[in-house]
Short mmCIF file of C-alpha atoms and ligand atoms in Angstrom, two decimals:
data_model
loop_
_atom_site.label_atom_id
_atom_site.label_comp_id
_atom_site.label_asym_id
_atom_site.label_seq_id
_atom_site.Cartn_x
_atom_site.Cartn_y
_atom_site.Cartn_z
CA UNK H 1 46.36 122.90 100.10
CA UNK H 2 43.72 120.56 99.65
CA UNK H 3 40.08 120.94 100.82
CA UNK H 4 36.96 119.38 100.31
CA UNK H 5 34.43 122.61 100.21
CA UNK H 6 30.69 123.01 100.96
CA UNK H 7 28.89 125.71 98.85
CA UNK H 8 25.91 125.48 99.85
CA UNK H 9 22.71 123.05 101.47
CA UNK H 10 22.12 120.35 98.87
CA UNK H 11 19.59 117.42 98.69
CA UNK H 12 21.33 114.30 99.03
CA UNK H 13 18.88 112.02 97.07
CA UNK H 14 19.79 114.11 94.23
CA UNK H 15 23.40 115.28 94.68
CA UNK H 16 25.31 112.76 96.07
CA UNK H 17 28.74 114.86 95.87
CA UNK H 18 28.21 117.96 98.12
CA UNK H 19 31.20 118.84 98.69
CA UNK H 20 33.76 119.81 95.94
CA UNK H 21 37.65 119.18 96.05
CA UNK H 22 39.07 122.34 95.57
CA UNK H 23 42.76 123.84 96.10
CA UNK H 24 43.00 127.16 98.76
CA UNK H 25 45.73 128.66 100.19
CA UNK H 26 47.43 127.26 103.31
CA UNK H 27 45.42 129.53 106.26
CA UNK H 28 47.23 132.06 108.93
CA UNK H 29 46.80 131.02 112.45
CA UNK H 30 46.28 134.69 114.33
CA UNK H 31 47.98 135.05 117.66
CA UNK H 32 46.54 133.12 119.83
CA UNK H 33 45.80 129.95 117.83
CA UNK H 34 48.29 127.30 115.80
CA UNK H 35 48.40 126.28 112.12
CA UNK H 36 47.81 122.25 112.16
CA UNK H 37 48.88 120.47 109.15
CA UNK H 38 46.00 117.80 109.44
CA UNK H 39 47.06 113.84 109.05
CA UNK H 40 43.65 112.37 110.05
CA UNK H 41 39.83 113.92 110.15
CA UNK H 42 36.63 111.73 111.30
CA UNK H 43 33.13 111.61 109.68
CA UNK H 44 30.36 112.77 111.77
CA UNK H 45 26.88 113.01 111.39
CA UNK H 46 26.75 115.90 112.08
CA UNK H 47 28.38 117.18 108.53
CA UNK H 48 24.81 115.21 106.93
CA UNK H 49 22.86 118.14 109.13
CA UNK H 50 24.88 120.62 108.11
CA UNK H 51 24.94 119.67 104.09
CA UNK H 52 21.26 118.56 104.62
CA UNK H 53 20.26 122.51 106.44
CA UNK H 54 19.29 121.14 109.92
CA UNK H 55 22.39 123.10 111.14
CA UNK H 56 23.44 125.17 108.71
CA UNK H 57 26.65 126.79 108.41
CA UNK H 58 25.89 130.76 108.94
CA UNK H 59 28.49 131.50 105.82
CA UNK H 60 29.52 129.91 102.54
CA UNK H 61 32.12 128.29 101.65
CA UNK H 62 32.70 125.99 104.71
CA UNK H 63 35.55 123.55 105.23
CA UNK H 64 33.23 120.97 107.28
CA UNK H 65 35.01 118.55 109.97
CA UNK H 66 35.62 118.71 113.56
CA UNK H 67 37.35 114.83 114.62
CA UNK H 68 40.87 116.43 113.40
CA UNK H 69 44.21 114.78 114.33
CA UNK H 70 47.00 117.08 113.39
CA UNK H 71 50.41 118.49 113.70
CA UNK H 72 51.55 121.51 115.21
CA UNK H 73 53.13 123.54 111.75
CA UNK H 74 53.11 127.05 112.85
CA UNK H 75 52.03 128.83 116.30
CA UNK H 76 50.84 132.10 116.46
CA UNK H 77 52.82 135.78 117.90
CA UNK H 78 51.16 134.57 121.61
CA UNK H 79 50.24 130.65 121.47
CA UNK H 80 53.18 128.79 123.13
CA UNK H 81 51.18 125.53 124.47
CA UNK H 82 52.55 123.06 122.25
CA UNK H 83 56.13 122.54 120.74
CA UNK H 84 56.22 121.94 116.79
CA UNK H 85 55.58 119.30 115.31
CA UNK H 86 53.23 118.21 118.15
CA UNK H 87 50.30 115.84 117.74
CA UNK H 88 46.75 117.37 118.99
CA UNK H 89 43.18 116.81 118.33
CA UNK H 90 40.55 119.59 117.63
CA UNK H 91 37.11 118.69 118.45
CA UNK H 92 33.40 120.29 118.01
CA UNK H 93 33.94 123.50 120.14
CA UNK H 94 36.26 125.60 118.60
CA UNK H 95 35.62 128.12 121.17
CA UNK H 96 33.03 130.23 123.07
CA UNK H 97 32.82 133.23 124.99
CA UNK H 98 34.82 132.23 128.28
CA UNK H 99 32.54 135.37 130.30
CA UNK H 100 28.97 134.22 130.23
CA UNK H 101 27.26 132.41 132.91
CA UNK H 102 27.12 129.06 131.31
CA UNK H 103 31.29 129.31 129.99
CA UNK H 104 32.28 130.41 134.15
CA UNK H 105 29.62 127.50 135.54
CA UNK H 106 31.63 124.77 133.45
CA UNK H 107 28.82 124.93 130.76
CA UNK H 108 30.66 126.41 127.93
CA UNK H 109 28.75 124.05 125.05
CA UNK H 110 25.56 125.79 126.49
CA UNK H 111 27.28 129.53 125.58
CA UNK H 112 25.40 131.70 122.97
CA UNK H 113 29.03 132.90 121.28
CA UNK H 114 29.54 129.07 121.16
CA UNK H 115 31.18 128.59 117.51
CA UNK H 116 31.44 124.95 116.20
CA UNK H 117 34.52 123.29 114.00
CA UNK H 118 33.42 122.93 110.53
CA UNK H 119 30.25 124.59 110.49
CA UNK H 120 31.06 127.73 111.99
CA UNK H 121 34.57 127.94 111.14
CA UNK H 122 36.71 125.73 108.76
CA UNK H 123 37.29 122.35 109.60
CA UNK H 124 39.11 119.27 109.05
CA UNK H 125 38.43 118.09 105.65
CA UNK H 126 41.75 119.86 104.68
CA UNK H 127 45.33 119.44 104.79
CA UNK H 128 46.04 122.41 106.92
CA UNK H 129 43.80 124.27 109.47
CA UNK H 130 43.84 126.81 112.42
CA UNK H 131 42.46 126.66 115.83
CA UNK H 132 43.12 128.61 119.29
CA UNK H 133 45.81 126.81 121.41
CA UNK H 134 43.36 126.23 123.80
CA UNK H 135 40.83 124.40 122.52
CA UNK H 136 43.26 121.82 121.29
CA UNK H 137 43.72 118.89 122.84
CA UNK H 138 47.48 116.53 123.51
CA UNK H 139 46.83 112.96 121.92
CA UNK H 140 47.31 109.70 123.99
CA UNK H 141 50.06 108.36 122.72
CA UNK H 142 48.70 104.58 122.47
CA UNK H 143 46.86 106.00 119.50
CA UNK H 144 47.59 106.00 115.66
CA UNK H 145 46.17 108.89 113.89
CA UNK H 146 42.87 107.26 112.52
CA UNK H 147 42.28 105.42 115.46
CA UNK H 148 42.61 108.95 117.71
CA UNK H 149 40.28 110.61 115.29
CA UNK H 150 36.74 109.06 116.35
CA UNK H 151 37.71 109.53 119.96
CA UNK H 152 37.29 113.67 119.48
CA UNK H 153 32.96 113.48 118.85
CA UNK H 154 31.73 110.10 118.64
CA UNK H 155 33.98 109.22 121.70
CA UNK H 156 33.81 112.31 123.99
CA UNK H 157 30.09 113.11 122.60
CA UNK H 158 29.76 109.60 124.10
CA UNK H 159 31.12 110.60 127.41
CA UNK H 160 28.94 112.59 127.85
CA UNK H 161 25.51 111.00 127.39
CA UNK H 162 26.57 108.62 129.06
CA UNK H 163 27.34 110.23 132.53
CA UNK H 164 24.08 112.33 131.44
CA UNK H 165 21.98 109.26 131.39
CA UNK H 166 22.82 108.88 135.20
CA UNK H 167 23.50 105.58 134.88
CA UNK H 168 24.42 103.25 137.72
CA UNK H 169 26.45 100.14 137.95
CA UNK H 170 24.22 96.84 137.80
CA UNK H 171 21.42 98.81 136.01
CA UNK H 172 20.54 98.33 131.99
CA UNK H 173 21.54 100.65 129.06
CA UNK H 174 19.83 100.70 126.08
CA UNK H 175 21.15 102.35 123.08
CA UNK H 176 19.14 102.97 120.23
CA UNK H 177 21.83 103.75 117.06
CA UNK H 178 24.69 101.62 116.79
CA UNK H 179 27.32 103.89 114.89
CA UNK H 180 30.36 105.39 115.51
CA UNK H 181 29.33 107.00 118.91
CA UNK H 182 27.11 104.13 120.00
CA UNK H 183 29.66 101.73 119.53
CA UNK H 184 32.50 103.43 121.41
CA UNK H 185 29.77 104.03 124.55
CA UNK H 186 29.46 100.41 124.37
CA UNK H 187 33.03 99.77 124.95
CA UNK H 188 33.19 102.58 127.64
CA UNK H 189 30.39 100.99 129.76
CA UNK H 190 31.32 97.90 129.85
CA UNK H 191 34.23 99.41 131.77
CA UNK H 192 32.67 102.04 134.02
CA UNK H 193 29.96 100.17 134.88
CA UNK H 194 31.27 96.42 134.75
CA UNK H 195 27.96 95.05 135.82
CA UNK H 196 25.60 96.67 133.78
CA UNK H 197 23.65 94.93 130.53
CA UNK H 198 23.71 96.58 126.74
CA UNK H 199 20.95 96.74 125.10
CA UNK H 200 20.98 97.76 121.13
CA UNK H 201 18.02 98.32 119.21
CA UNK H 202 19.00 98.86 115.27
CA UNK H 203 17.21 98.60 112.51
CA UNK H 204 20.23 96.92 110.51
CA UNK H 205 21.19 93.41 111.20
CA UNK H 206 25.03 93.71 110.68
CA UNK H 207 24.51 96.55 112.99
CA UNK H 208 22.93 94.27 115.80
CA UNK H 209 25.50 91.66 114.93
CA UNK H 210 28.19 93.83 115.29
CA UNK H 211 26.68 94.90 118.61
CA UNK H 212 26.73 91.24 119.67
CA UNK H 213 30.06 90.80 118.66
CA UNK H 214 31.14 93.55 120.85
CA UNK H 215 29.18 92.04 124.66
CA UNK H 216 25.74 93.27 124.06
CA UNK H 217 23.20 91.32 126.73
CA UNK H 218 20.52 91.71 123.38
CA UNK H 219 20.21 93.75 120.26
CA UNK H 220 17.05 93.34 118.47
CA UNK H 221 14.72 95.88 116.41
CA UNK H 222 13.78 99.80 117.04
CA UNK H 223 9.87 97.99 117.50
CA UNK H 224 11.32 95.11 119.76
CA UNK H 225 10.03 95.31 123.46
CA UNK H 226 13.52 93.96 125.62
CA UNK H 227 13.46 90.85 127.72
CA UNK H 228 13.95 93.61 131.16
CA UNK H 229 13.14 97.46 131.54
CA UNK H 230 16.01 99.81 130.89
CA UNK H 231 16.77 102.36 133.54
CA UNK H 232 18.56 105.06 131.03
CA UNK H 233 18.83 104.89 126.94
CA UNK H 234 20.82 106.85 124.60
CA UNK H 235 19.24 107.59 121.44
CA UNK H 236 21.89 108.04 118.70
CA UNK H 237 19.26 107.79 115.88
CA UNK H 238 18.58 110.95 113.48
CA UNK H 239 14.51 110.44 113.94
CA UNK H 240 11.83 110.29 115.81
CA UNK H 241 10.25 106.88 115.77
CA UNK H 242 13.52 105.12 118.03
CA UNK H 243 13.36 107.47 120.78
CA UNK H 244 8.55 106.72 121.16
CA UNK H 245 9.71 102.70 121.05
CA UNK H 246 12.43 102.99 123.30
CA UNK H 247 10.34 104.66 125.82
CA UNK H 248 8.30 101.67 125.97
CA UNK H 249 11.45 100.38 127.73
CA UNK H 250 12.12 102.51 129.79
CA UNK H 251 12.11 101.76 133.77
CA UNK H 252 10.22 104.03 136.22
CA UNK H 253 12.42 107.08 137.20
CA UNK H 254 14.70 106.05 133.90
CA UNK H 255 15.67 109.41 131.96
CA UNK H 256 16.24 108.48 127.87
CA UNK H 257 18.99 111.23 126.43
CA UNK H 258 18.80 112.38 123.06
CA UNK H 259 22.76 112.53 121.27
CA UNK H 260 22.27 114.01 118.37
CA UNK H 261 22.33 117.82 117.37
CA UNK H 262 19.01 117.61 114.63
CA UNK H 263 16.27 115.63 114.53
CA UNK H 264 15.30 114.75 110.58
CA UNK H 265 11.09 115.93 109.98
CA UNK H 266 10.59 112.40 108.21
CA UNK H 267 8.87 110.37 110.73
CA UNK H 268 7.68 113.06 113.21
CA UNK H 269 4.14 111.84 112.75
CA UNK H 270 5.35 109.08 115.42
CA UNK H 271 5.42 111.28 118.06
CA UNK H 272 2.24 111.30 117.94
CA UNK H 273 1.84 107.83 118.90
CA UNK H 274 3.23 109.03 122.47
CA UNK H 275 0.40 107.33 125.09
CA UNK H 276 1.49 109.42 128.34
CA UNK H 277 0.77 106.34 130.58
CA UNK H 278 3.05 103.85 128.37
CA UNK H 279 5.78 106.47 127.22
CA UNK H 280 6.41 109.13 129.87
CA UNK H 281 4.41 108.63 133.13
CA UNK H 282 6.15 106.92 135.96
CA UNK H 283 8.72 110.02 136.21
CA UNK H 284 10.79 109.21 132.95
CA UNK H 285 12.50 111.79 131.52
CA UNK H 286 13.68 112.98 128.36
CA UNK H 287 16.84 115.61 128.01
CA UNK H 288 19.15 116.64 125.19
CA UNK H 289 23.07 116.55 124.72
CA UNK H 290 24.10 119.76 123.48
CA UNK H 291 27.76 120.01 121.73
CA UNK H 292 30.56 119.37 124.14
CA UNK H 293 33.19 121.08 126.84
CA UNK H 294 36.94 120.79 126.67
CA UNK H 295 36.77 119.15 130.11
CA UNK H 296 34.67 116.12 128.42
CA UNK H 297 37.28 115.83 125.59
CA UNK H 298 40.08 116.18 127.93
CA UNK H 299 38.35 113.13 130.57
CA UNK H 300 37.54 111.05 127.76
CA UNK H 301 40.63 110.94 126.04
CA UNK H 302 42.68 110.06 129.50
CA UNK H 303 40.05 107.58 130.32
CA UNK H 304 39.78 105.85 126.59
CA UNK H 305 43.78 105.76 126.99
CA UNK H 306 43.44 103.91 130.31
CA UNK H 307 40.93 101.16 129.15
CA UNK H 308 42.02 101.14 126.70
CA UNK H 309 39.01 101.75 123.98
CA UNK H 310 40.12 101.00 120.34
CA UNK H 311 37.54 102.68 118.16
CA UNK H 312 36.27 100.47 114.76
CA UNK H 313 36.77 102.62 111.84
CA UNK H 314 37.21 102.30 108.16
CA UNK H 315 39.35 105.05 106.04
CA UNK H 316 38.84 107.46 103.20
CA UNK H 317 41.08 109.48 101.23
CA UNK H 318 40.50 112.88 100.97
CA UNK H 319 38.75 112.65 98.14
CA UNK H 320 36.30 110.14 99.04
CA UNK H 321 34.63 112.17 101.49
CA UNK H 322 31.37 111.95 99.77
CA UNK H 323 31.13 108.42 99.20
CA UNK H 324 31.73 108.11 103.17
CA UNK H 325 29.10 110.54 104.07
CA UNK H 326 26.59 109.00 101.54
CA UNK H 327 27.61 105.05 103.07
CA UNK H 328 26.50 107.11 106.25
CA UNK H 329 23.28 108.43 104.88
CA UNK H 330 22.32 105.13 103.75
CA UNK H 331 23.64 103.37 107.04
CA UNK H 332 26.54 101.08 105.28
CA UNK H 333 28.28 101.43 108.85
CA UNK H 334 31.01 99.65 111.01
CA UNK H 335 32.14 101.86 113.66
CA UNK H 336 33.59 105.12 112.55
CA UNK H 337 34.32 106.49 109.35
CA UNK H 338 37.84 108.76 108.92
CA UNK H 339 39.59 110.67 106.00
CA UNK H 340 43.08 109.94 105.75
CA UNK H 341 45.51 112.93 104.80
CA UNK H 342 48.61 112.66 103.01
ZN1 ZN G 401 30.43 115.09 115.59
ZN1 ZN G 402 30.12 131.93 127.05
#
């Protein structure tokens, strides 16, 4: 099969093909998981943290990707969930311990066995992979392979800021980011909580005109101060400088969650600009997101069905897979990103 393999942590600004196409042979699912042959895998952010050495994978060579669409090829002596030929998803968890406090107490992204898709294990850049039956997910049928891919991180990671950020109907949401997560969290307020106002701060205008475009109440610069207060924001941003501004914003009581696994060093000089009267007194908060449960996945995918939310996203072959991740380095985005598989 076909794979697109990372070696080791490289520095984009001088190697601007991490990963290498290479050809390895098609993997053995072990009992309890099934062999996927893989039709459709999404770009995350997350794969610039791992290449980059924010979150780097614990053993070389890695497979990276973990928004896989696939069908079911092969099952393993025990896993009898899905018939062949099935369509499911695989997501960010790939599994975790299923005995430790935080796995029994619904918590299982918080468990310390918690190993990650395409980091930990080999992911979807690939024609085939494995995963255990049950942490694979049944696809909504409304949904062509591309357009299901997004739906498995930016999408569910989406879900669950956003019921993290607490939220209410009527209030205002501010989301600083507008990518592939931010865009879909867009889409999945406006139906949650029909009455409440989108705010977007971006740095790039096509960004904040795409934002527009999509029933934003404003979108307007990471510095901008918006025209009310904003009782919860969702920082999708990879530094620090969004998240100091956007607290600013923020309404007394109003929490600000942070959606992204790694925070880059470049601009953490801002934080120092943090004036505890402006930016955090009043009761504001600030909490992370930390990977993702099947139960999110699961929600999300019924609910996106239901709206129903059609992600934006742009494809890739196989092969382009660097070009994608460096148009997402340098922020040359609309929506989500996806590698196509033949
Ligand atoms: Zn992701
Ligand atoms: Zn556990």
């Amino acid at each position: 099969m076909k794979a697109m393999l990372l070696s080791q942590v490289w520095d984009l600004h001088t190697q601007p093909s991490p990963l290498e196409l290479v050809e390895l042979p098609i993997p053995k699912p072990d009992e309890n998981e099934v062999l996927l042959r893989v039709s459709a895998c999404g770009v995350c952010h997350t794969e610039l943290d791992e290449i980059e050495g924010r979150t780097p994978p614990p053993r070389y060579p890695v497979i990276p990707g973990h928004q896989v669409i696939g069908r079911v090829e092969k099952a393993g002596s025990s896993a009898n969930r899905f018939k062949p030929d099935e369509r499911v998803g695989v997501a960010w968890i790939h599994s975790a311990c299923g005995k430790c406090q935080y796995c029994l107490s619904g918590q299982e992204n918080l468990c310390a066995q918690f190993l990650a898709t395409g980091r930990d294990v080999n992911g979807g850049y690939a024609n085939y992979m494995t995963v255990p039956e049950s942490f694979a997910y049944p696809i909504p049928e409304i949904y062509s392979d591309p357009e299901a891919a997004p739906l498995l991180c930016a999408g569910a990671i989406g879900y669950r800021s956003l019921r993290l950020s607490g939220l209410q109907d009527g209030q205002n949401l501010g989301l600083t980011g507008f990518g592939a997560s931010a865009h879909i969290v867009l889409k999945l307020a406006q139906y949650q909580y029909p009455r409440a106002r989108v705010y977007v701060f971006s740095r790039s205008e096509p960004e904040q005109a795409f934002a527009r475009e999509l029933g934003a109440e404003w979108a307007g610069d990471i510095e901008d101060t918006t025209p009310a207060l904003l009782e919860s924001v969702i920082d999708t941003t990879p530094v620090w400088r969004p998240v100091v501004e956007a607290l600013r914003n923020l309404a007394p009581g109003g929490r600000l969650v942070i959606n992204a696994i790694r925070k880059e060093e470049l601009d953490k000089a801002s934080l120092t600009r943090l004036d505890y009267p402006t930016h955090l007194w009043m009761e504001k908060e600030i909490k992370s997101i930390a990977n993702i449960t099947r139960k999110d996945v699961e929600e999300f995918l019924q609910i996106a069905a239901q709206i129903p939310i059609h992600p934006e996203f742009q494809e890739y072959a196989l092969a382009e897979a660097n070009l994608a991740l460096m148009e997402m380095k340098n922020r040359k985005i609309r929506g989500a990103k996806v590698l196509r598989l033949e």
